[in-house]
Coordinates of N, CA and C in Angstrom, one line a residue:
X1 N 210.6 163.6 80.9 CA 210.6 163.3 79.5 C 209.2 163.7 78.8
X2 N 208.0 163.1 79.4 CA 206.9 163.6 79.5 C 206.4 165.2 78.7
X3 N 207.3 166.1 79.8 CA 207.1 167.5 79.9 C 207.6 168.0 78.4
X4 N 208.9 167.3 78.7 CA 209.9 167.7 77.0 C 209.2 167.6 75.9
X5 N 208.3 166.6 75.8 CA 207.9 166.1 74.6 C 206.4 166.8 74.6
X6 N 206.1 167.3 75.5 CA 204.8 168.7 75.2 C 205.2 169.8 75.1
X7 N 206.4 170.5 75.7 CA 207.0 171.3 74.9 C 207.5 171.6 73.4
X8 N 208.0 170.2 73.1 CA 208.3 170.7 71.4 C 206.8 170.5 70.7
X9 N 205.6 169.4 71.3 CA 204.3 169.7 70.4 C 203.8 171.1 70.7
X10 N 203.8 171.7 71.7 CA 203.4 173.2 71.5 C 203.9 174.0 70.9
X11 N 205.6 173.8 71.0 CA 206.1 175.0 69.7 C 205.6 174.6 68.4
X12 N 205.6 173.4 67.7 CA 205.2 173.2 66.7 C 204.1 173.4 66.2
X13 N 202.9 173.4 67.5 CA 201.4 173.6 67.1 C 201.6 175.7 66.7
X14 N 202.1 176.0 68.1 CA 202.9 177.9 67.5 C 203.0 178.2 66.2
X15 N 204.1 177.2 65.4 CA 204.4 177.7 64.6 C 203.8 177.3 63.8
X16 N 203.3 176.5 63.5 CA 202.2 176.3 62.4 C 201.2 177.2 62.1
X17 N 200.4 177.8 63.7 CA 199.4 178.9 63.6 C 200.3 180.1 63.1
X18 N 201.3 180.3 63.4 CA 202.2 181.4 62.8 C 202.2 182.1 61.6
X19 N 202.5 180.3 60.8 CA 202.5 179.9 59.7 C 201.4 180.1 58.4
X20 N 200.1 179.7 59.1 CA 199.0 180.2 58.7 C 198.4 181.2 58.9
X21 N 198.4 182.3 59.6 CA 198.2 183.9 59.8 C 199.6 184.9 58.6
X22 N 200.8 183.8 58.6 CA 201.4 184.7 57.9 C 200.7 184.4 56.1
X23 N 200.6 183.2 56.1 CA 199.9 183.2 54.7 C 198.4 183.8 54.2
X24 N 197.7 183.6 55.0 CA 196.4 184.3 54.8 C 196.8 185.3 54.4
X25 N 197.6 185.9 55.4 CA 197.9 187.7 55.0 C 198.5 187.9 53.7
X26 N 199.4 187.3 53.4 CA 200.2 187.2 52.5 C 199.0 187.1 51.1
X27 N 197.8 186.2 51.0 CA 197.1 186.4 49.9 C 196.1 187.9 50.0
X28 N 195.4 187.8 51.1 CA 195.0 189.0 51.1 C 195.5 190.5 51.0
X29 N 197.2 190.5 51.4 CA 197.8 191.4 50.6 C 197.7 191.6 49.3
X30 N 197.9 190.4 48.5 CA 198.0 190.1 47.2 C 197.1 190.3 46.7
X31 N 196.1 190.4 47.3 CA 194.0 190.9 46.9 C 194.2 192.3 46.4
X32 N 195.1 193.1 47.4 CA 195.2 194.8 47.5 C 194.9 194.9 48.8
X33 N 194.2 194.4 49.9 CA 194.1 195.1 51.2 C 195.6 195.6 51.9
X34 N 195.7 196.1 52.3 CA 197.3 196.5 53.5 C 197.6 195.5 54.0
X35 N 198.9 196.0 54.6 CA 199.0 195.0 55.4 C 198.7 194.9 56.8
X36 N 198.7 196.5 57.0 CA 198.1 196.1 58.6 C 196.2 195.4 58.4
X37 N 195.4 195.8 57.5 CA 194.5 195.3 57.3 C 194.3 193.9 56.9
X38 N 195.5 193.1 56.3 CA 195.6 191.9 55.6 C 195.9 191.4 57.7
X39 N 196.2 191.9 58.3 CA 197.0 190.9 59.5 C 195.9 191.3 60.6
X40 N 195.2 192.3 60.2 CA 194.1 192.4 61.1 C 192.7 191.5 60.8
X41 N 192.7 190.9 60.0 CA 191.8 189.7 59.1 C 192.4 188.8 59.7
X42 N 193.6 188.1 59.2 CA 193.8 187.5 59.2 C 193.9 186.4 60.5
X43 N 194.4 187.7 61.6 CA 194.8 187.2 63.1 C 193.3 186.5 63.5
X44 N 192.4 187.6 63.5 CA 191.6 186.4 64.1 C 190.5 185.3 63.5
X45 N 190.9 185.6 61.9 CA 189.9 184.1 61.3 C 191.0 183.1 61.1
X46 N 192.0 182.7 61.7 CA 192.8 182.2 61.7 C 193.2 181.7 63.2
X47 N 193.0 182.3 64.4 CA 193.0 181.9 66.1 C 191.4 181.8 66.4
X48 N 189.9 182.0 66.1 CA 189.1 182.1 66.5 C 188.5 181.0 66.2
X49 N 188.9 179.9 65.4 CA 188.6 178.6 66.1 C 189.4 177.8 66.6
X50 N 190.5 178.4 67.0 CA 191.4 177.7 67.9 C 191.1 177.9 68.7
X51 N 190.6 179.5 69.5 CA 189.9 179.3 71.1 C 188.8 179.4 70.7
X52 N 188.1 178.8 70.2 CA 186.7 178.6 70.1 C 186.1 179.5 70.5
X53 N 186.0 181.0 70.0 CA 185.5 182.1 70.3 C 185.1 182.5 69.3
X54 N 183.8 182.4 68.8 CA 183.6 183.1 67.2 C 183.3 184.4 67.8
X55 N 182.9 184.7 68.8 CA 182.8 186.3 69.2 C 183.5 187.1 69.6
X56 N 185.4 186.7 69.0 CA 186.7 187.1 69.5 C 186.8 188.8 69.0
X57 N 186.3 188.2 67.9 CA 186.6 189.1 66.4 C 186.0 190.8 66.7
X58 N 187.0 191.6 66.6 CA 186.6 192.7 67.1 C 185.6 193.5 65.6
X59 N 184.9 194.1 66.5 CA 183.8 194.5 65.4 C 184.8 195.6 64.7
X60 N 185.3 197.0 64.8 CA 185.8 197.7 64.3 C 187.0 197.1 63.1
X61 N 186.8 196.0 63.2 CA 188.0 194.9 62.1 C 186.9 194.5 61.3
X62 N 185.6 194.0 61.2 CA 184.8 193.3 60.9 C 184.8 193.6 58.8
X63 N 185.0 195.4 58.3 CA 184.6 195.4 57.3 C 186.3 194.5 56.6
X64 N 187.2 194.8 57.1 CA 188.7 193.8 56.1 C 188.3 192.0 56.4
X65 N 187.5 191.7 57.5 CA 187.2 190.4 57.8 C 186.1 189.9 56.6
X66 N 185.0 190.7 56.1 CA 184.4 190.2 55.2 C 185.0 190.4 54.0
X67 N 185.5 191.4 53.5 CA 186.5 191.6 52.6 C 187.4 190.5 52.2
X68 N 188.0 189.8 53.1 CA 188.9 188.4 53.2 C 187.9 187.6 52.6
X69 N 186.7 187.3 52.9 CA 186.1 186.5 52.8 C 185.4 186.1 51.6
X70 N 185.2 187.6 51.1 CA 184.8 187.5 50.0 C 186.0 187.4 48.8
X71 N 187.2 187.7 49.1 CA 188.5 187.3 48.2 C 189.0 186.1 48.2
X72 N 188.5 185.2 49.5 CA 189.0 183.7 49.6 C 187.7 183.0 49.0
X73 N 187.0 183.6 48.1 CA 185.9 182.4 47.6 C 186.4 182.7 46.2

């Protein structure tokens, strides 16, 4: 029963992060970035403090990552 009930909290925790990578993107589309550029932002300021890795973020992504940044203020 145990196991059951950490399986549906992990899909849910899934789909929430899902949830929120699809929206970020979705505004930074709306900015004018792409969309492969809006989802290449978006993926990892959106997972990179979930694994607690601020140094996940690949540098050749880094100029759409500040770009986001400066559209989300």
């Amino acid at each position: 029963v145990y196991s059951q009930i950490g399986l549906v909290m992990l899909i849910g925790l899934i789909t929430k992060h899902g949830i929120l990578i699809v929206d970020f993107a979705n505004k930074l589309q709306d900015a004018g970035i792409t969309s492969f550029g809006a989802l290449a932002a978006a993926t990892p300021e959106i997972l990179a403090p979930i694994i607690d890795a601020p140094d996940w973020r690949r540098p050749d992504y880094q100029g759409w990552i500040d770009q986001a940044r400066v559209l989300a203020e």
